[in-house]
Amino acid sequence: MSKGKQIGYIRVSTVDQSTDRQLDGVELDKVFTDKASGKDTARPQLQAALDYLRDGDTLMVHSMDRLARNTEDLLRMVRELTERHVTVVFVKDAMTFSGDRKNPQQHLMMTMLAGFAQFERALIRERQREGIAIAKANGVYKGRKPALTPEQITTLRERAANGEPKATIARDLGISRETLYQYLRQPTAV
């Protein structure tokens, strides 16, 4: 075992998902937790963990898909960490990667497993799209609820027509500027 610290990184996709099952029973010196989608590039706790890690430390992660967004991202991140003499352990996958250049099987296994994980995520997205299409065809899928009430939309349009800055309107209504522009592009009800 290395002389450094054991650092845990946990990521769950939604605020209501539990972090309990990830790294359960693993002894850690420090844990960093993000509640963000894997496709989200803004994962402040991952960045904090990467900045915190030092030569000889071990980064413990539940599984490969918790660490990186895709195969390329995973390979780059693990390569950069092992070059810094940080060992990366994927607990669920029972895989350990270190800077050991004498073990090309490590790189091969990581590439294959990451590729399978990326393929699996693509299949899940495709099944989700198919399910939504079927639900829409059957009249079951209603889509996401509108962010604003009809009264708020009227107010939004009036404020925009009066020349008020779009960023201010969006902030006051708790929506993004893109959502504001989508409301402005919609035809007004007569």
Coordinates of N, CA and C in Angstrom, one line a residue:
M1 N 0.8 -1.2 0.0 CA 0.0 0.0 0.0 C 0.9 1.2 0.0
S2 N 0.4 2.3 -0.6 CA 1.2 3.5 -0.7 C 1.3 4.2 0.7
K3 N 2.3 5.1 0.7 CA 2.5 5.9 2.0 C 1.6 7.0 2.1
G4 N 0.9 7.4 1.0 CA 0.0 8.6 1.0 C -1.3 8.3 1.6
K5 N -2.2 9.2 1.4 CA -3.6 9.2 1.9 C -4.5 8.5 0.9
Q6 N -5.6 8.0 1.4 CA -6.6 7.3 0.6 C -7.8 8.4 0.5
I7 N -7.9 8.9 -0.8 CA -8.9 9.9 -1.0 C -10.1 9.3 -1.8
G8 N -11.3 9.6 -1.4 CA -12.5 9.1 -2.1 C -13.1 10.1 -3.0
Y9 N -13.6 9.7 -4.1 CA -14.4 10.6 -5.0 C -15.7 9.9 -5.2
I10 N -16.8 10.6 -4.9 CA -18.2 10.0 -5.1 C -18.9 11.0 -6.0
R11 N -19.7 10.4 -7.0 CA -20.6 11.3 -7.8 C -21.9 10.6 -8.0
V12 N -23.0 11.3 -7.7 CA -24.3 10.8 -8.0 C -24.9 11.8 -9.0
S13 N -25.8 11.3 -9.8 CA -26.4 12.1 -10.9 C -27.4 13.1 -10.5
T14 N -28.1 12.8 -9.4 CA -29.2 13.8 -9.0 C -29.1 14.0 -7.5
V15 N -29.7 15.1 -7.1 CA -29.7 15.5 -5.7 C -30.3 14.5 -4.8
D16 N -31.3 13.8 -5.2 CA -32.0 12.8 -4.4 C -31.4 11.4 -4.4
Q17 N -30.4 11.2 -5.2 CA -29.7 9.9 -5.1 C -28.8 9.8 -3.9
S18 N -28.6 8.6 -3.4 CA -27.8 8.5 -2.2 C -26.4 8.1 -2.5
T19 N -25.5 8.7 -1.8 CA -24.1 8.4 -1.9 C -23.6 7.2 -1.1
D20 N -24.6 6.7 -0.3 CA -24.2 5.7 0.7 C -23.6 4.4 0.2
R21 N -24.0 3.9 -1.0 CA -23.5 2.6 -1.5 C -22.1 2.8 -2.1
Q22 N -21.8 4.0 -2.5 CA -20.5 4.1 -3.1 C -19.4 4.2 -2.0
L23 N -18.4 3.4 -2.2 CA -17.2 3.4 -1.3 C -17.6 3.0 0.2
D24 N -18.8 2.3 0.3 CA -19.2 1.9 1.6 C -18.2 0.9 2.2
G25 N -17.7 1.1 3.4 CA -16.8 0.2 4.0 C -15.3 0.4 3.6
V26 N -15.1 1.4 2.7 CA -13.7 1.7 2.3 C -13.2 2.7 3.3
E27 N -12.0 2.5 3.9 CA -11.4 3.4 4.8 C -10.8 4.6 4.0
L28 N -11.2 5.8 4.3 CA -10.7 7.0 3.5 C -10.3 8.1 4.5
D29 N -9.3 8.8 4.0 CA -8.8 9.9 4.8 C -9.6 11.2 4.5
K30 N -10.1 11.3 3.3 CA -10.9 12.5 2.9 C -11.8 12.0 1.7
V31 N -13.0 12.6 1.6 CA -13.9 12.3 0.6 C -14.4 13.6 -0.1
F32 N -14.5 13.5 -1.4 CA -15.0 14.6 -2.2 C -16.3 14.1 -2.9
T33 N -17.4 14.8 -2.9 CA -18.7 14.3 -3.4 C -19.3 15.4 -4.3
D34 N -19.6 15.0 -5.6 CA -20.4 15.8 -6.5 C -21.7 15.3 -6.7
K35 N -22.7 16.1 -6.8 CA -24.1 15.7 -7.2 C -24.3 16.4 -8.6
A36 N -23.9 15.7 -9.6 CA -23.9 16.2 -11.0 C -24.0 15.1 -12.0
S37 N -24.5 15.3 -13.1 CA -24.6 14.4 -14.2 C -23.1 14.1 -14.7
G38 N -22.9 12.9 -15.1 CA -21.6 12.5 -15.7 C -21.2 13.3 -16.9
K39 N -22.2 13.8 -17.6 CA -21.9 14.6 -18.8 C -21.6 16.0 -18.5
D40 N -21.9 16.4 -17.2 CA -21.6 17.8 -16.8 C -20.2 18.0 -16.6
T41 N -19.6 19.0 -17.2 CA -18.2 19.3 -17.1 C -17.9 20.0 -15.8
A42 N -18.9 20.7 -15.2 CA -18.7 21.4 -14.0 C -18.9 20.5 -12.8
R43 N -17.8 19.9 -12.4 CA -17.8 19.0 -11.2 C -16.8 19.5 -10.2
P44 N -17.1 20.5 -9.4 CA -16.2 21.2 -8.6 C -15.4 20.3 -7.6
Q45 N -16.1 19.3 -7.1 CA -15.5 18.4 -6.1 C -14.5 17.5 -6.7
L46 N -14.7 17.1 -8.0 CA -13.7 16.3 -8.7 C -12.5 17.2 -8.9
Q47 N -12.7 18.4 -9.3 CA -11.5 19.3 -9.5 C -10.8 19.5 -8.2
A48 N -11.5 19.6 -7.1 CA -10.9 19.8 -5.8 C -10.1 18.6 -5.4
A49 N -10.7 17.4 -5.7 CA -10.0 16.1 -5.4 C -8.7 16.0 -6.2
L50 N -8.8 16.3 -7.5 CA -7.6 16.3 -8.3 C -6.5 17.2 -7.9
D51 N -6.9 18.4 -7.4 CA -5.9 19.4 -6.9 C -5.4 18.9 -5.5
Y52 N -6.1 18.2 -4.8 CA -5.7 17.8 -3.4 C -4.7 16.6 -3.5
L53 N -4.9 15.7 -4.5 CA -4.0 14.5 -4.5 C -2.5 14.9 -4.6
R54 N -1.7 14.1 -3.9 CA -0.3 14.2 -3.9 C 0.4 12.9 -4.3
D55 N 1.7 13.0 -4.6 CA 2.5 11.8 -4.9 C 2.3 10.8 -3.8
G56 N 2.0 9.6 -4.1 CA 1.8 8.5 -3.2 C 0.4 8.3 -2.7
D57 N -0.5 9.2 -3.0 CA -1.9 9.1 -2.6 C -2.6 8.1 -3.5
T58 N -3.8 7.6 -3.0 CA -4.6 6.7 -3.8 C -6.0 7.3 -3.9
L59 N -6.5 7.4 -5.1 CA -7.8 7.9 -5.4 C -8.7 6.7 -5.5
M60 N -9.7 6.6 -4.6 CA -10.7 5.5 -4.6 C -12.0 6.0 -5.2
V61 N -12.5 5.3 -6.2 CA -13.7 5.7 -6.9 C -14.6 4.4 -7.0
H62 N -15.9 4.5 -6.9 CA -16.8 3.4 -6.9 C -16.6 2.6 -8.3
S63 N -16.7 3.3 -9.4 CA -16.6 2.7 -10.7 C -16.2 3.7 -11.7
M64 N -15.7 3.2 -12.9 CA -15.2 4.1 -13.9 C -16.2 5.2 -14.4
D65 N -17.4 4.8 -14.5 CA -18.4 5.8 -15.0 C -18.7 6.9 -14.0
R66 N -18.3 6.8 -12.7 CA -18.4 7.8 -11.7 C -17.3 8.9 -11.9
L67 N -16.2 8.5 -12.5 CA -15.1 9.4 -12.6 C -15.1 10.3 -13.9
A68 N -15.4 9.6 -15.0 CA -15.2 10.3 -16.3 C -16.5 10.3 -17.1
R69 N -16.5 11.2 -18.1 CA -17.7 11.4 -19.0 C -17.7 10.4 -20.1
N70 N -16.4 10.0 -20.6 CA -16.3 9.1 -21.7 C -14.9 8.4 -21.6
T71 N -14.7 7.5 -22.6 CA -13.5 6.8 -22.6 C -12.2 7.7 -22.7
E72 N -12.3 8.6 -23.6 CA -11.1 9.5 -23.7 C -10.8 10.3 -22.5
D73 N -11.9 10.8 -21.8 CA -11.7 11.5 -20.6 C -11.1 10.6 -19.5
L74 N -11.6 9.4 -19.4 CA -11.1 8.5 -18.4 C -9.7 8.1 -18.6
L75 N -9.3 7.8 -19.8 CA -7.9 7.5 -20.1 C -7.0 8.6 -19.8
R76 N -7.4 9.8 -20.2 CA -6.5 11.0 -19.9 C -6.4 11.3 -18.4
M77 N -7.5 11.2 -17.7 CA -7.5 11.5 -16.3 C -6.6 10.4 -15.5
V78 N -6.8 9.2 -15.8 CA -6.0 8.1 -15.1 C -4.5 8.3 -15.5
R79 N -4.3 8.5 -16.8 CA -2.9 8.7 -17.2 C -2.2 9.8 -16.5
E80 N -2.9 11.0 -16.4 CA -2.3 12.2 -15.7 C -2.1 11.9 -14.2
L81 N -3.0 11.2 -13.6 CA -2.9 10.9 -12.2 C -1.7 9.9 -12.0
T82 N -1.6 8.8 -12.8 CA -0.6 7.9 -12.6 C 0.8 8.5 -12.9
E83 N 0.8 9.5 -13.8 CA 2.1 10.2 -14.1 C 2.5 11.0 -12.9
R84 N 1.6 11.4 -12.0 CA 1.8 12.2 -10.8 C 2.1 11.2 -9.6
H85 N 2.2 9.9 -9.9 CA 2.4 8.8 -8.9 C 1.2 8.7 -8.0
V86 N 0.0 8.9 -8.5 CA -1.2 8.7 -7.7 C -1.8 7.4 -8.3
T87 N -2.1 6.5 -7.4 CA -2.8 5.2 -7.7 C -4.3 5.5 -7.8
V88 N -4.9 4.9 -8.8 CA -6.4 5.0 -9.0 C -7.0 3.7 -8.8
V89 N -8.0 3.5 -7.9 CA -8.6 2.3 -7.7 C -10.1 2.4 -7.9
F90 N -10.6 1.5 -8.8 CA -12.1 1.5 -9.1 C -12.6 0.3 -8.3
V91 N -13.3 0.5 -7.2 CA -13.6 -0.5 -6.2 C -14.6 -1.5 -6.8
K92 N -15.7 -1.1 -7.5 CA -16.6 -2.1 -8.0 C -16.0 -2.9 -9.1
D93 N -15.1 -2.3 -9.9 CA -14.5 -3.0 -11.0 C -13.3 -3.9 -10.6
A94 N -12.9 -3.7 -9.3 CA -11.7 -4.4 -8.7 C -10.5 -4.1 -9.6
M95 N -10.3 -2.9 -10.0 CA -9.2 -2.5 -10.9 C -8.3 -1.4 -10.2
T96 N -7.0 -1.6 -10.3 CA -6.1 -0.7 -9.7 C -5.1 -0.2 -10.8
F97 N -4.9 1.1 -10.9 CA -4.0 1.6 -11.9 C -2.9 2.5 -11.2
S98 N -1.7 2.1 -11.5 CA -0.6 2.9 -10.9 C 0.3 3.3 -12.1
G99 N 1.4 3.9 -11.8 CA 2.4 4.3 -12.8 C 3.3 3.2 -13.3
D100 N 2.9 2.0 -13.0 CA 3.7 0.8 -13.4 C 3.7 0.6 -14.9
R101 N 4.8 1.0 -15.5 CA 4.8 0.9 -17.0 C 5.1 -0.6 -17.4
K102 N 5.4 -1.4 -16.5 CA 5.7 -2.8 -16.8 C 4.4 -3.6 -17.0
N103 N 3.2 -3.0 -16.8 CA 2.0 -3.7 -16.8 C 1.0 -3.1 -17.9
P104 N 1.3 -3.5 -19.2 CA 0.4 -3.0 -20.2 C -1.0 -3.5 -20.1
Q105 N -1.2 -4.6 -19.4 CA -2.6 -5.1 -19.2 C -3.5 -4.1 -18.5
Q106 N -2.9 -3.3 -17.6 CA -3.7 -2.3 -16.9 C -4.3 -1.4 -17.9
H107 N -3.6 -0.9 -18.9 CA -4.1 0.1 -19.9 C -5.1 -0.6 -20.8
L108 N -4.8 -1.8 -21.2 CA -5.7 -2.6 -22.0 C -7.1 -2.8 -21.3
M109 N -7.0 -3.2 -20.1 CA -8.3 -3.4 -19.4 C -9.1 -2.2 -19.2
M110 N -8.4 -1.1 -18.8 CA -9.1 0.2 -18.6 C -9.8 0.6 -19.9
T111 N -9.1 0.5 -21.0 CA -9.6 1.0 -22.3 C -10.8 0.1 -22.6
M112 N -10.8 -1.2 -22.5 CA -11.9 -2.0 -22.8 C -13.1 -1.8 -21.9
L113 N -12.9 -1.7 -20.6 CA -14.0 -1.4 -19.6 C -14.6 -0.1 -19.8
A114 N -13.8 0.9 -20.1 CA -14.3 2.3 -20.3 C -15.1 2.3 -21.6
G115 N -14.7 1.6 -22.6 CA -15.4 1.5 -23.9 C -16.8 0.8 -23.7
F116 N -16.8 -0.3 -22.9 CA -18.0 -1.0 -22.6 C -19.0 0.0 -21.8
A117 N -18.5 0.7 -20.9 CA -19.3 1.6 -20.1 C -19.9 2.7 -21.0
Q118 N -19.1 3.2 -21.9 CA -19.6 4.3 -22.8 C -20.7 3.7 -23.7
F119 N -20.4 2.5 -24.2 CA -21.4 1.8 -25.1 C -22.7 1.6 -24.3
E120 N -22.6 1.1 -23.1 CA -23.8 0.9 -22.2 C -24.6 2.2 -22.0
R121 N -23.9 3.3 -21.7 CA -24.6 4.6 -21.6 C -25.3 5.0 -22.8
A122 N -24.7 4.8 -24.0 CA -25.3 5.1 -25.3 C -26.6 4.2 -25.5
L123 N -26.5 3.0 -25.1 CA -27.7 2.1 -25.2 C -28.8 2.6 -24.3
I124 N -28.5 3.0 -23.1 CA -29.5 3.5 -22.2 C -30.2 4.7 -22.7
R125 N -29.4 5.6 -23.3 CA -29.9 6.9 -23.9 C -30.8 6.5 -25.0
E126 N -30.4 5.6 -25.9 CA -31.3 5.2 -27.0 C -32.6 4.6 -26.6
R127 N -32.5 3.7 -25.6 CA -33.8 3.1 -25.0 C -34.7 4.2 -24.4
Q128 N -34.1 5.2 -23.8 CA -34.8 6.2 -23.2 C -35.5 7.0 -24.3
R129 N -34.8 7.4 -25.4 CA -35.4 8.1 -26.5 C -36.6 7.3 -27.1
E130 N -36.3 6.0 -27.3 CA -37.4 5.1 -27.9 C -38.6 5.1 -26.9
G131 N -38.4 5.0 -25.7 CA -39.5 5.0 -24.7 C -40.3 6.3 -24.7
I132 N -39.6 7.4 -24.8 CA -40.3 8.7 -24.9 C -41.1 8.8 -26.2
A133 N -40.5 8.3 -27.3 CA -41.2 8.3 -28.6 C -42.5 7.5 -28.6
I134 N -42.4 6.3 -27.9 CA -43.6 5.4 -27.8 C -44.7 6.1 -26.9
A135 N -44.2 6.7 -25.8 CA -45.1 7.4 -24.9 C -45.8 8.6 -25.6
K136 N -45.0 9.3 -26.4 CA -45.6 10.4 -27.1 C -46.7 9.9 -28.1
A137 N -46.4 8.8 -28.8 CA -47.3 8.3 -29.8 C -48.6 7.8 -29.1
N138 N -48.5 7.3 -27.9 CA -49.6 6.9 -27.2 C -50.3 8.0 -26.4
G139 N -49.8 9.2 -26.5 CA -50.4 10.3 -25.8 C -50.2 10.4 -24.3
V140 N -49.2 9.6 -23.9 CA -48.9 9.5 -22.5 C -47.9 10.5 -22.0
Y141 N -46.9 10.8 -22.9 CA -45.8 11.7 -22.5 C -46.2 13.1 -22.7
K142 N -46.1 13.9 -21.7 CA -46.5 15.3 -21.7 C -45.3 16.2 -21.8
G143 N -44.2 15.7 -21.5 CA -42.9 16.5 -21.5 C -42.8 17.2 -20.1
R144 N -41.8 18.0 -20.1 CA -41.5 18.8 -18.9 C -42.5 19.9 -18.6
K145 N -42.8 20.1 -17.4 CA -43.8 21.2 -17.0 C -43.1 22.5 -17.4
P146 N -43.9 23.5 -17.8 CA -43.3 24.8 -18.1 C -42.7 25.4 -16.9
A147 N -41.7 26.2 -17.0 CA -41.0 26.8 -15.9 C -41.8 28.0 -15.4
L148 N -42.6 28.6 -16.2 CA -43.3 29.8 -15.8 C -44.8 29.6 -16.0
T149 N -45.6 30.4 -15.2 CA -47.0 30.4 -15.4 C -47.4 31.3 -16.5
P150 N -48.6 31.3 -17.1 CA -49.0 32.2 -18.2 C -48.8 33.7 -17.7
E151 N -49.1 34.0 -16.5 CA -49.0 35.3 -15.9 C -47.5 35.8 -16.0
Q152 N -46.6 34.9 -15.5 CA -45.2 35.2 -15.5 C -44.7 35.4 -17.0
I153 N -45.2 34.6 -17.9 CA -44.8 34.8 -19.3 C -45.2 36.2 -19.8
T154 N -46.4 36.6 -19.5 CA -46.9 37.9 -19.9 C -46.0 39.0 -19.3
T155 N -45.7 38.9 -18.0 CA -44.8 39.8 -17.4 C -43.4 39.9 -18.0
L156 N -42.9 38.7 -18.3 CA -41.6 38.5 -19.0 C -41.6 39.3 -20.3
R157 N -42.6 39.1 -21.1 CA -42.7 39.7 -22.4 C -42.9 41.3 -22.3
E158 N -43.6 41.7 -21.3 CA -43.8 43.2 -21.1 C -42.5 43.8 -20.7
R159 N -41.8 43.2 -19.8 CA -40.5 43.7 -19.3 C -39.5 43.7 -20.4
A160 N -39.5 42.7 -21.2 CA -38.5 42.7 -22.4 C -38.9 43.7 -23.4
A161 N -40.2 43.9 -23.6 CA -40.6 44.9 -24.6 C -40.3 46.3 -24.1
N162 N -40.2 46.5 -22.8 CA -39.9 47.8 -22.2 C -38.3 48.0 -22.2
G163 N -37.6 47.1 -22.7 CA -36.1 47.3 -22.8 C -35.3 46.9 -21.6
E164 N -36.0 46.2 -20.6 CA -35.2 45.8 -19.4 C -34.2 44.7 -19.8
P165 N -33.0 44.7 -19.2 CA -32.0 43.7 -19.6 C -32.5 42.3 -19.4
K166 N -32.3 41.4 -20.4 CA -32.8 40.0 -20.3 C -32.2 39.3 -19.2
A167 N -30.9 39.5 -18.8 CA -30.3 38.8 -17.7 C -31.0 39.1 -16.4
T168 N -31.4 40.4 -16.2 CA -32.1 40.8 -15.0 C -33.5 40.1 -14.9
I169 N -34.2 40.1 -16.1 CA -35.5 39.4 -16.1 C -35.4 37.9 -15.8
A170 N -34.4 37.3 -16.4 CA -34.2 35.8 -16.2 C -33.9 35.6 -14.7
R171 N -33.0 36.4 -14.2 CA -32.6 36.2 -12.8 C -33.8 36.4 -11.8
D172 N -34.6 37.4 -12.1 CA -35.8 37.6 -11.2 C -36.8 36.5 -11.3
L173 N -36.9 35.9 -12.5 CA -37.8 34.8 -12.6 C -37.3 33.4 -12.3
G174 N -36.0 33.3 -12.1 CA -35.3 32.1 -11.7 C -35.2 31.1 -12.9
I175 N -35.0 31.7 -14.1 CA -34.8 30.9 -15.3 C -33.5 31.3 -16.0
S176 N -33.0 30.5 -16.9 CA -31.8 30.8 -17.6 C -32.2 31.8 -18.7
R177 N -31.2 32.5 -19.3 CA -31.5 33.4 -20.4 C -32.0 32.7 -21.6
E178 N -31.4 31.4 -21.8 CA -31.9 30.6 -22.9 C -33.4 30.3 -22.8
T179 N -33.8 30.0 -21.6 CA -35.2 29.7 -21.4 C -36.1 31.0 -21.6
L180 N -35.5 32.1 -21.2 CA -36.2 33.4 -21.4 C -36.4 33.6 -22.9
Y181 N -35.3 33.4 -23.7 CA -35.4 33.6 -25.2 C -36.4 32.6 -25.8
Q182 N -36.5 31.4 -25.3 CA -37.4 30.5 -25.8 C -38.9 31.0 -25.6
Y183 N -39.1 31.5 -24.4 CA -40.5 32.1 -24.2 C -40.7 33.3 -25.1
L184 N -39.7 34.1 -25.4 CA -39.9 35.3 -26.3 C -40.1 34.8 -27.7
R185 N -39.5 33.7 -28.1 CA -39.7 33.2 -29.5 C -41.1 32.6 -29.7
Q186 N -41.7 32.1 -28.7 CA -43.0 31.4 -28.8 C -44.1 32.5 -29.2
P187 N -45.0 32.0 -30.1 CA -46.0 33.0 -30.5 C -46.9 33.3 -29.3
T188 N -47.4 34.5 -29.2 CA -48.3 34.9 -28.1 C -49.7 34.3 -28.4
A189 N -50.3 33.9 -27.3 CA -51.7 33.3 -27.4 C -52.7 34.5 -27.6
V190 N -53.6 34.3 -28.5 CA -54.6 35.3 -28.9 C -55.9 35.1 -28.2

